[in-house]
Short mmCIF file of C-alpha atoms and ligand atoms in Angstrom, two decimals:
data_model
loop_
_atom_site.label_atom_id
_atom_site.label_comp_id
_atom_site.label_asym_id
_atom_site.label_seq_id
_atom_site.Cartn_x
_atom_site.Cartn_y
_atom_site.Cartn_z
CA MET V 15 40.88 37.26 -41.32
CA ARG V 16 44.57 36.31 -40.55
CA ILE V 17 45.49 32.51 -40.80
CA VAL V 18 48.73 31.07 -39.55
CA VAL V 19 49.57 27.71 -41.56
CA GLY V 20 51.93 25.42 -39.58
CA ILE V 21 53.53 22.95 -41.81
CA THR V 22 54.97 19.64 -40.43
CA GLY V 23 57.37 16.89 -42.21
CA GLY V 24 55.26 14.71 -43.89
CA ILE V 25 55.08 13.79 -47.59
CA ALA V 26 51.53 15.63 -47.71
CA ALA V 27 53.64 19.11 -47.04
CA TYR V 28 53.75 19.06 -50.89
CA LYS V 29 50.16 20.27 -50.85
CA ALA V 30 50.83 22.89 -48.21
CA PRO V 31 51.49 25.79 -50.66
CA GLU V 32 48.29 25.00 -52.68
CA LEU V 33 46.41 25.13 -49.25
CA VAL V 34 48.22 28.65 -49.05
CA ARG V 35 47.01 29.65 -52.42
CA LEU V 36 43.64 28.89 -51.90
CA LEU V 37 43.54 30.47 -48.34
CA VAL V 38 45.07 33.88 -50.04
CA LYS V 39 42.68 33.63 -52.74
CA ALA V 40 39.79 33.29 -50.44
CA GLY V 41 40.43 36.45 -49.04
CA TYR V 42 42.66 35.68 -45.70
CA GLU V 43 46.09 36.98 -44.91
CA VAL V 44 48.33 34.21 -44.30
CA ARG V 45 51.62 33.67 -42.73
CA CYS V 46 53.39 30.22 -42.59
CA ALA V 47 55.28 28.52 -39.90
CA ALA V 48 56.99 25.39 -40.59
CA THR V 49 59.22 22.85 -38.83
CA GLU V 50 62.84 22.23 -39.97
CA HIS V 51 61.66 18.63 -41.27
CA ALA V 52 58.82 20.24 -43.42
CA LEU V 53 61.47 21.80 -45.07
CA GLU V 54 62.87 18.79 -46.30
CA PHE V 55 59.63 18.53 -48.46
CA VAL V 56 58.72 22.31 -49.48
CA THR V 57 61.01 24.97 -49.89
CA ARG V 58 60.84 28.31 -47.96
CA VAL V 59 61.30 30.45 -50.99
CA THR V 60 57.63 28.45 -52.21
CA LEU V 61 56.14 29.25 -48.88
CA GLU V 62 57.07 32.86 -48.52
CA THR V 63 56.15 33.52 -52.22
CA VAL V 64 52.59 31.70 -52.04
CA SER V 65 51.98 33.68 -48.78
CA GLY V 66 53.64 37.05 -49.32
CA ALA V 67 55.22 37.00 -45.82
CA PRO V 68 58.42 35.96 -44.48
CA LEU V 69 58.31 32.36 -42.98
CA TYR V 70 58.79 31.58 -39.24
CA HIS V 71 61.05 28.40 -39.01
CA ASP V 72 63.86 29.56 -36.73
CA LEU V 73 62.61 29.72 -33.01
CA PHE V 74 65.74 32.06 -32.19
CA ALA V 75 66.00 34.24 -35.64
CA SER V 76 64.65 37.23 -34.11
CA GLY V 77 65.23 37.09 -30.45
CA GLY V 78 62.89 33.81 -29.78
CA THR V 79 59.27 35.85 -29.33
CA GLU V 80 58.14 35.32 -32.85
CA HIS V 81 55.86 32.62 -31.81
CA ILE V 82 54.06 35.25 -29.14
CA SER V 83 53.77 37.73 -32.15
CA LEU V 84 52.76 35.21 -34.61
CA LYS V 85 49.92 34.21 -31.81
CA ASP V 86 48.99 37.77 -31.32
CA TRP V 87 48.55 38.38 -35.28
CA GLY V 88 46.81 35.44 -36.23
CA ASP V 89 43.17 34.64 -35.68
CA MET V 90 43.51 31.13 -36.36
CA LEU V 91 46.16 28.34 -36.80
CA VAL V 92 46.06 25.52 -39.34
CA VAL V 93 48.46 22.50 -39.17
CA ALA V 94 48.62 20.68 -42.55
CA PRO V 95 50.06 18.18 -42.73
CA ALA V 96 50.07 17.38 -38.78
CA THR V 97 52.28 14.46 -38.66
CA ALA V 98 51.99 11.79 -35.50
CA ASN V 99 55.10 13.54 -34.24
CA ILE V 100 53.48 17.12 -33.84
CA ILE V 101 50.19 15.90 -32.56
CA GLY V 102 52.16 13.71 -29.99
CA LYS V 103 54.40 16.69 -29.06
CA VAL V 104 51.14 19.15 -28.30
CA ALA V 105 49.58 16.57 -26.49
CA SER V 106 52.47 15.99 -24.11
CA GLY V 107 53.16 19.77 -23.89
CA ILE V 108 56.61 19.72 -25.62
CA ALA V 109 57.61 23.13 -27.29
CA ASP V 110 61.04 22.19 -28.80
CA ASP V 111 61.12 24.24 -32.29
CA ALA V 112 59.52 26.84 -33.85
CA LEU V 113 55.92 25.42 -34.57
CA SER V 114 55.44 23.16 -31.33
CA THR V 115 56.16 26.54 -29.42
CA LEU V 116 53.56 28.29 -31.60
CA LEU V 117 51.13 25.95 -31.11
CA LEU V 118 51.38 25.94 -27.18
CA ALA V 119 51.30 29.53 -27.23
CA PHE V 120 48.31 29.80 -29.40
CA SER V 121 45.60 29.73 -26.48
CA GLY V 122 42.05 30.90 -26.70
CA LYS V 123 41.96 30.77 -30.49
CA PRO V 124 40.79 28.02 -32.75
CA VAL V 125 43.43 25.69 -34.20
CA VAL V 126 42.52 23.02 -36.92
CA MET V 127 44.85 20.17 -37.58
CA ALA V 128 44.77 17.90 -40.95
CA PRO V 129 46.43 14.75 -39.68
CA ALA V 130 48.24 13.06 -42.31
CA MET V 131 50.45 9.33 -41.80
CA ASN V 132 50.38 6.01 -42.63
CA SER V 133 47.42 4.12 -41.47
CA LEU V 134 49.18 1.64 -39.29
CA MET V 135 50.43 4.65 -37.28
CA TRP V 136 47.23 6.37 -37.55
CA ALA V 137 45.57 3.28 -35.58
CA HIS V 138 47.98 3.13 -33.18
CA PRO V 139 46.87 3.67 -29.46
CA ALA V 140 49.20 6.39 -28.93
CA VAL V 141 48.07 8.45 -31.76
CA GLN V 142 44.48 7.77 -31.29
CA ARG V 143 44.91 8.88 -27.44
CA ASN V 144 46.53 11.78 -28.45
CA ILE V 145 44.09 12.73 -30.91
CA ALA V 146 41.45 12.37 -28.25
CA THR V 147 43.44 14.67 -25.82
CA LEU V 148 43.83 17.63 -28.38
CA LYS V 149 40.18 17.43 -29.40
CA SER V 150 39.16 17.40 -25.78
CA TRP V 151 41.02 20.46 -25.92
CA GLY V 152 38.84 22.01 -28.49
CA ILE V 153 41.65 21.44 -31.48
CA ARG V 154 39.32 20.49 -34.59
CA MET V 155 40.50 17.53 -36.63
CA VAL V 156 39.95 17.77 -40.61
CA GLY V 157 40.31 14.02 -41.92
CA PRO V 158 42.58 12.27 -42.23
CA ALA V 159 40.85 10.41 -45.47
CA GLU V 160 41.08 7.20 -46.89
CA GLY V 161 42.80 6.77 -50.08
CA GLU V 162 46.19 5.82 -51.54
CA LEU V 163 49.27 6.41 -49.30
CA ALA V 164 52.65 7.76 -50.42
CA CYS V 165 54.24 4.31 -48.83
CA GLY V 166 52.40 2.36 -51.78
CA THR V 167 49.61 1.04 -49.45
CA SER V 168 45.92 2.35 -49.08
CA GLY V 169 44.19 3.13 -46.08
CA VAL V 170 43.05 5.79 -43.46
CA GLY V 171 45.91 8.56 -42.98
CA ARG V 172 45.79 10.54 -46.48
CA MET V 173 45.69 14.20 -45.48
CA ALA V 174 42.30 16.13 -46.19
CA GLU V 175 42.36 17.56 -49.66
CA PRO V 176 43.51 21.60 -49.66
CA GLU V 177 39.95 22.45 -50.70
CA GLU V 178 38.46 20.68 -47.85
CA ILE V 179 40.82 22.07 -45.33
CA VAL V 180 39.87 25.57 -46.66
CA ARG V 181 36.06 24.88 -46.33
CA SER V 182 36.32 23.94 -42.70
CA VAL V 183 38.35 26.95 -42.04
CA ALA V 184 35.39 29.43 -43.72
CA THR V 185 33.07 27.34 -41.65
CA LEU V 186 34.74 27.98 -38.34
CA LEU V 187 35.41 31.59 -39.02
CA GLN V 188 32.22 32.56 -40.72
CA HIS V 189 30.61 33.05 -37.26
CA THR V 190 30.63 37.01 -36.58
CA GLY V 191 29.33 36.59 -33.24
CA THR V 192 31.07 38.96 -30.65
CA LEU V 193 32.86 36.04 -29.09
CA ALA V 194 34.41 34.57 -32.46
CA GLY V 195 37.98 33.46 -32.06
CA GLN V 196 37.61 33.12 -28.12
CA ARG V 197 37.55 29.78 -26.08
CA TRP V 198 35.53 29.56 -22.91
CA LEU V 199 35.34 26.93 -20.25
CA VAL V 200 31.89 25.83 -18.79
CA THR V 201 31.36 23.61 -15.98
CA ALA V 202 27.99 22.04 -15.37
CA GLY V 203 26.02 19.38 -13.28
CA PRO V 204 26.59 17.56 -10.28
CA THR V 205 29.49 15.45 -9.13
CA TYR V 206 29.53 12.09 -7.58
CA GLU V 207 31.76 11.25 -4.93
CA ARG V 208 32.22 7.41 -4.40
CA ILE V 209 31.05 5.60 -1.17
CA ASP V 210 31.56 1.98 -2.55
CA SER V 211 30.89 0.29 -5.71
CA VAL V 212 27.23 0.96 -6.15
CA ARG V 213 26.79 4.15 -4.01
CA PHE V 214 27.95 8.13 -4.06
CA ILE V 215 27.19 11.23 -2.49
CA GLY V 216 25.64 13.20 -5.03
CA ASN V 217 22.98 16.33 -5.50
CA TYR V 218 20.33 17.68 -7.81
CA SER V 219 21.84 19.40 -10.22
CA SER V 220 20.56 18.42 -13.99
CA GLY V 221 23.13 20.26 -16.01
CA LYS V 222 20.75 22.28 -17.63
CA MET V 223 22.20 25.50 -16.49
CA GLY V 224 25.74 24.95 -17.57
CA PHE V 225 24.64 23.20 -20.80
CA ALA V 226 22.72 26.23 -21.48
CA LEU V 227 25.55 28.79 -20.71
CA ALA V 228 27.70 26.64 -23.16
CA GLU V 229 25.10 27.10 -25.84
CA ALA V 230 24.79 30.71 -25.44
CA LEU V 231 28.37 31.02 -25.60
CA ALA V 232 28.88 28.99 -28.66
CA GLU V 233 26.16 30.84 -30.21
CA ALA V 234 28.16 34.11 -29.35
CA GLY V 235 30.90 32.71 -31.66
CA ALA V 236 33.09 31.11 -28.81
CA GLU V 237 34.57 28.04 -28.78
CA VAL V 238 33.45 26.22 -25.31
CA ALA V 239 35.13 23.33 -23.73
CA LEU V 240 32.06 22.34 -21.48
CA VAL V 241 33.15 19.95 -18.30
CA SER V 242 30.41 18.24 -17.08
CA GLY V 243 29.58 15.79 -14.23
CA PRO V 244 26.99 12.99 -14.57
CA THR V 245 23.83 14.08 -16.44
CA SER V 246 21.63 12.63 -19.23
CA LEU V 247 21.69 15.64 -21.06
CA THR V 248 23.66 15.85 -24.59
CA ILE V 249 24.87 18.48 -26.60
CA ASP V 250 25.60 18.97 -30.39
CA HIS V 251 27.21 22.12 -31.39
CA PRO V 252 30.03 22.25 -33.61
CA ARG V 253 31.83 24.76 -31.22
CA VAL V 254 31.22 22.73 -27.91
CA THR V 255 33.47 20.24 -26.95
CA LEU V 256 32.13 18.00 -23.99
CA THR V 257 34.24 16.35 -21.44
CA ARG V 258 32.14 14.13 -19.13
CA VAL V 259 33.62 13.62 -15.70
CA GLU V 260 32.22 11.96 -12.28
CA SER V 261 33.91 13.31 -9.45
CA ALA V 262 34.94 16.65 -7.97
CA ARG V 263 38.44 15.78 -8.68
CA GLU V 264 38.22 14.87 -12.30
CA MET V 265 36.26 18.08 -12.49
CA TYR V 266 39.13 19.57 -10.54
CA ALA V 267 42.16 17.88 -13.23
CA ALA V 268 39.96 18.91 -16.57
CA ALA V 269 39.00 22.16 -15.46
CA THR V 270 42.39 23.41 -14.37
CA SER V 271 44.20 21.82 -17.45
CA LEU V 272 41.59 23.92 -19.86
CA PHE V 273 41.37 27.37 -18.03
CA PRO V 274 45.22 28.43 -19.28
CA GLN V 275 43.66 27.91 -22.84
CA CYS V 276 40.68 29.96 -22.72
CA ARG V 277 39.66 33.76 -22.49
CA GLY V 278 37.29 33.25 -19.73
CA ALA V 279 35.50 30.21 -17.58
CA ILE V 280 31.74 30.17 -16.01
CA LEU V 281 31.55 27.53 -12.94
CA SER V 282 28.06 26.64 -13.07
CA ALA V 283 28.64 23.00 -11.63
CA ALA V 284 27.44 22.00 -8.17
CA VAL V 285 30.23 20.50 -6.99
CA ALA V 286 30.52 18.45 -3.58
CA ASP V 287 32.49 20.35 -1.05
CA TYR V 288 33.04 17.07 0.67
CA ARG V 289 33.99 13.22 -0.57
CA PRO V 290 34.44 10.05 1.62
CA ALA V 291 37.87 9.66 2.92
CA THR V 292 38.04 6.34 1.21
CA ALA V 293 35.75 4.66 -1.17
CA ALA V 294 35.25 1.10 -0.84
CA ASP V 295 36.06 -1.30 -3.92
CA HIS V 296 32.96 -3.47 -3.45
CA LYS V 297 29.20 -2.96 -1.80
CA LEU V 298 29.57 -2.18 1.83
CA LYS V 299 27.68 -4.57 4.28
CA LYS V 300 24.74 -3.28 6.67
CA GLN V 301 26.53 -2.17 9.66
CA GLY V 302 23.76 -3.22 12.10
CA ASP V 303 21.88 -0.90 14.54
CA GLU V 304 24.47 1.19 15.77
CA GLY V 305 24.52 2.94 12.29
CA MET V 306 27.57 4.12 10.34
CA THR V 307 29.58 6.61 10.25
CA LEU V 308 31.16 8.27 6.76
CA GLN V 309 34.24 10.29 7.49
CA LEU V 310 34.22 12.80 4.81
CA VAL V 311 37.46 15.01 3.62
CA GLN V 312 37.53 18.27 1.54
CA ASN V 313 37.35 17.98 -2.21
CA PRO V 314 39.47 21.00 -3.92
CA ASP V 315 37.66 24.14 -4.70
CA ILE V 316 38.04 24.34 -8.63
CA LEU V 317 36.85 28.16 -8.44
CA ALA V 318 39.49 29.51 -5.98
CA THR V 319 42.13 27.46 -7.85
CA LEU V 320 40.86 29.03 -10.88
CA GLY V 321 41.00 32.33 -9.04
CA GLY V 322 44.46 31.82 -8.08
CA MET V 323 45.57 31.00 -11.70
CA LYS V 324 43.86 34.04 -13.57
CA GLN V 325 45.91 35.90 -15.64
CA ALA V 326 45.45 39.40 -16.70
CA GLY V 327 42.60 39.44 -19.85
CA GLN V 328 40.89 36.42 -18.30
CA THR V 329 37.33 36.57 -16.75
CA LEU V 330 36.07 34.33 -14.24
CA VAL V 331 32.45 34.02 -13.22
CA GLY V 332 31.35 31.80 -10.18
CA PHE V 333 27.73 30.67 -9.17
CA ALA V 334 26.38 30.83 -5.45
CA LEU V 335 23.65 28.71 -4.42
CA GLU V 336 22.60 30.59 -1.34
CA THR V 337 19.50 29.92 0.81
CA ASP V 338 20.09 32.95 3.42
CA HIS V 339 22.34 36.00 3.46
CA GLU V 340 22.50 35.43 -0.20
CA LEU V 341 23.65 38.88 -1.04
CA GLU V 342 26.66 38.84 1.63
CA ASN V 343 27.41 35.42 1.11
CA ALA V 344 27.82 35.56 -2.74
CA GLN V 345 29.74 39.08 -2.15
CA GLY V 346 32.15 37.19 0.18
CA LYS V 347 32.71 34.21 -2.32
CA LEU V 348 33.42 36.76 -5.24
CA GLN V 349 36.20 38.53 -3.13
CA ARG V 350 37.71 35.28 -1.75
CA LYS V 351 37.80 33.47 -4.72
CA ASN V 352 39.12 36.23 -7.24
CA LEU V 353 36.19 36.23 -9.44
CA ASP V 354 35.12 39.00 -12.01
CA TYR V 355 31.18 38.40 -11.49
CA ILE V 356 29.52 35.77 -9.18
CA VAL V 357 25.82 34.69 -10.32
CA LEU V 358 23.61 34.53 -7.43
CA ASN V 359 20.88 31.96 -7.01
CA SER V 360 18.62 31.82 -4.08
CA LEU V 361 16.87 28.96 -3.13
CA ARG V 362 14.04 30.92 -1.73
CA ASP V 363 12.98 31.86 -5.22
CA LYS V 364 10.43 29.71 -6.78
CA GLY V 365 10.87 27.85 -10.13
CA ALA V 366 14.72 28.75 -9.94
CA GLY V 367 17.73 26.45 -9.23
CA PHE V 368 18.06 22.65 -9.41
CA GLY V 369 16.22 20.50 -12.10
CA VAL V 370 13.93 22.95 -13.24
CA ASP V 371 13.76 24.58 -16.84
CA THR V 372 13.77 28.11 -15.55
CA ASN V 373 16.16 30.38 -13.21
CA LYS V 374 16.23 33.86 -11.57
CA VAL V 375 19.41 35.08 -10.96
CA THR V 376 21.47 38.18 -9.72
CA ILE V 377 24.58 38.91 -11.31
CA LEU V 378 27.00 40.96 -9.16
CA ALA V 379 30.29 42.35 -10.81
CA ARG V 380 33.51 43.21 -8.74
CA ASP V 381 33.03 46.33 -9.49
CA GLY V 382 29.62 46.93 -7.62
CA ARG V 383 27.38 46.75 -10.42
CA ARG V 384 24.44 44.51 -10.37
CA GLU V 385 21.80 42.81 -12.79
CA GLU V 386 18.91 40.99 -11.29
CA SER V 387 16.95 38.91 -14.15
CA PRO V 388 13.10 37.84 -13.97
CA LEU V 389 12.36 34.42 -13.75
CA MET V 390 13.03 33.34 -17.54
CA SER V 391 14.25 29.95 -19.10
CA LYS V 392 17.70 28.79 -18.14
CA ARG V 393 18.62 29.39 -22.06
CA GLU V 394 17.36 33.14 -21.62
CA VAL V 395 19.53 33.45 -18.12
CA ALA V 396 22.20 32.08 -20.01
CA GLU V 397 22.07 34.72 -22.69
CA LEU V 398 22.05 37.69 -20.37
CA ILE V 399 24.88 36.34 -18.40
CA VAL V 400 26.68 35.68 -21.51
CA LYS V 401 25.86 39.43 -22.31
CA THR V 402 26.84 40.55 -18.89
CA VAL V 403 30.25 38.92 -18.56
CA ALA V 404 31.60 38.91 -22.36
CA PRO V 405 30.05 42.07 -23.87
O1 PMT M 26 22.19 21.88 -12.92
P1 PMT M 26 20.78 22.63 -12.93
O2 PMT M 26 19.93 21.42 -12.27
O3 PMT M 26 20.32 23.55 -14.30
O4 PMT M 26 20.98 23.65 -11.73
C1 PMT M 26 21.91 24.78 -11.66
C2 PMT M 26 22.38 25.12 -10.45
C3 PMT M 26 21.29 25.35 -9.34
C4 PMT M 26 23.39 23.94 -9.97
C5 PMT M 26 23.33 26.32 -10.73
O5 PMT M 26 22.44 27.78 -11.08
C6 PMT M 26 23.99 26.95 -9.52
O6 PMT M 26 23.64 27.64 -8.72
N1 PMT M 26 25.38 26.31 -9.42
C7 PMT M 26 26.25 26.51 -8.52
C8 PMT M 26 25.94 25.54 -7.31
C9 PMT M 26 26.96 25.46 -6.01
O7 PMT M 26 27.58 24.38 -6.00
O8 PMT M 26 27.03 26.61 -5.52
P2 PMT M 26 28.12 26.76 -4.34
O9 PMT M 26 27.78 28.18 -3.71
O10 PMT M 26 28.19 25.71 -3.42
O11 PMT M 26 29.52 27.02 -5.14
C10 PMT M 26 30.12 28.48 -5.27
C11 PMT M 26 31.06 28.28 -6.69
O12 PMT M 26 32.09 27.45 -6.33
C12 PMT M 26 30.29 27.47 -7.91
O13 PMT M 26 30.48 28.20 -9.02
C13 PMT M 26 30.57 26.31 -7.77
O14 PMT M 26 30.89 25.77 -9.09
C14 PMT M 26 32.37 26.23 -7.57
N2 PMT M 26 32.53 25.69 -6.28
C15 PMT M 26 32.32 24.81 -5.16
C16 PMT M 26 32.98 23.96 -4.35
C17 PMT M 26 33.92 23.34 -5.15
N3 PMT M 26 34.81 22.59 -4.60
N4 PMT M 26 34.50 23.93 -6.21
C18 PMT M 26 33.75 24.77 -6.99
O15 PMT M 26 34.39 25.20 -8.19
#
């Protein structure tokens, strides 16, 4: 396995050579990437000696594309120490030096950060918000630990010890599943579209199919970003990061920002096609005998948008919930939304679809292949889908 160690400019950078030494000793191939500030704390010669490879620290030294070659080379990027500065840059999408450029390019592969800073900086709401953003994208944090800090005080902010970082790396990489090192996006559950402060338009999706897909992908070794509408389900898997949303527009925002970093996406959510044109911020009163008219406007189509964003090498899988002309309608969605596969759910099949623990699906591939499942648990259906779309 190949690991890129990124080093930023904090006093804990003096521990980076030890981290590299331990990773090499554990059998990993290592290359280092450092910011200019990191080189105030640790020298190029030290990092090149312990890693046995040239250091990447100048964005333009070899034609300005080294960040892409290094991204292609590495199976994982470990940033230790990660200062408040690099955390803020990545959270804001800033790429203005060798390491931040590499971090933005390192999509679809696991990234680990070991934050290190003064405890006041660590507690700052901006840093906490940025950490939450990075975690929601699937970036793993190791530490920081509590203890003595370089400024003479003590508190939370010490970089995790190199041995602990190596253990985390080993745990993350030990999975030898076929999807190890890949990141996948899954949408699940219903969306709620607000009418007023107490009412919404929703549907009967429980989220069970989407959560089962997230588990099946994670069990196959993938890092999974699960975006779910309102559901009582929870998930506790080290490789699944859950983002809860309410409306179709919130799901759209989350899914479109996560998709570019993913190897593929499976959209099983039952997204409301329409929402009320306006949502009252108070409880609407009864309108009397004449009834009430709600004006609805169309929601964005998340799947079609991802179909438009899809790059070579990404796999996009949609679901189709149909009541009639099932195959024909599903084929139409597959073509129109630029999908690689579509999973057809027929509401005519007993025991399939909303709420229940079982499902029965037909998986249609773009090249015409077709796979039909018997009625099985949603977990078994999820495994079949994962095996078919990510063999
Ligand atoms: O959650 P469960 O109770 O386990 O139920 C599972 C399920 C029945 C919800 C699931 O198996 C399923 O069929 N999901 C798709 C439901 C659906 O909304 O189908 P659709 O034919 O309306 O949408 C087609 C595809 O476009 C779906 O992938 C959907 O996620 C996507 N879509 C639809 C509308 C929209 N605005 N954005 C979308 O991304």
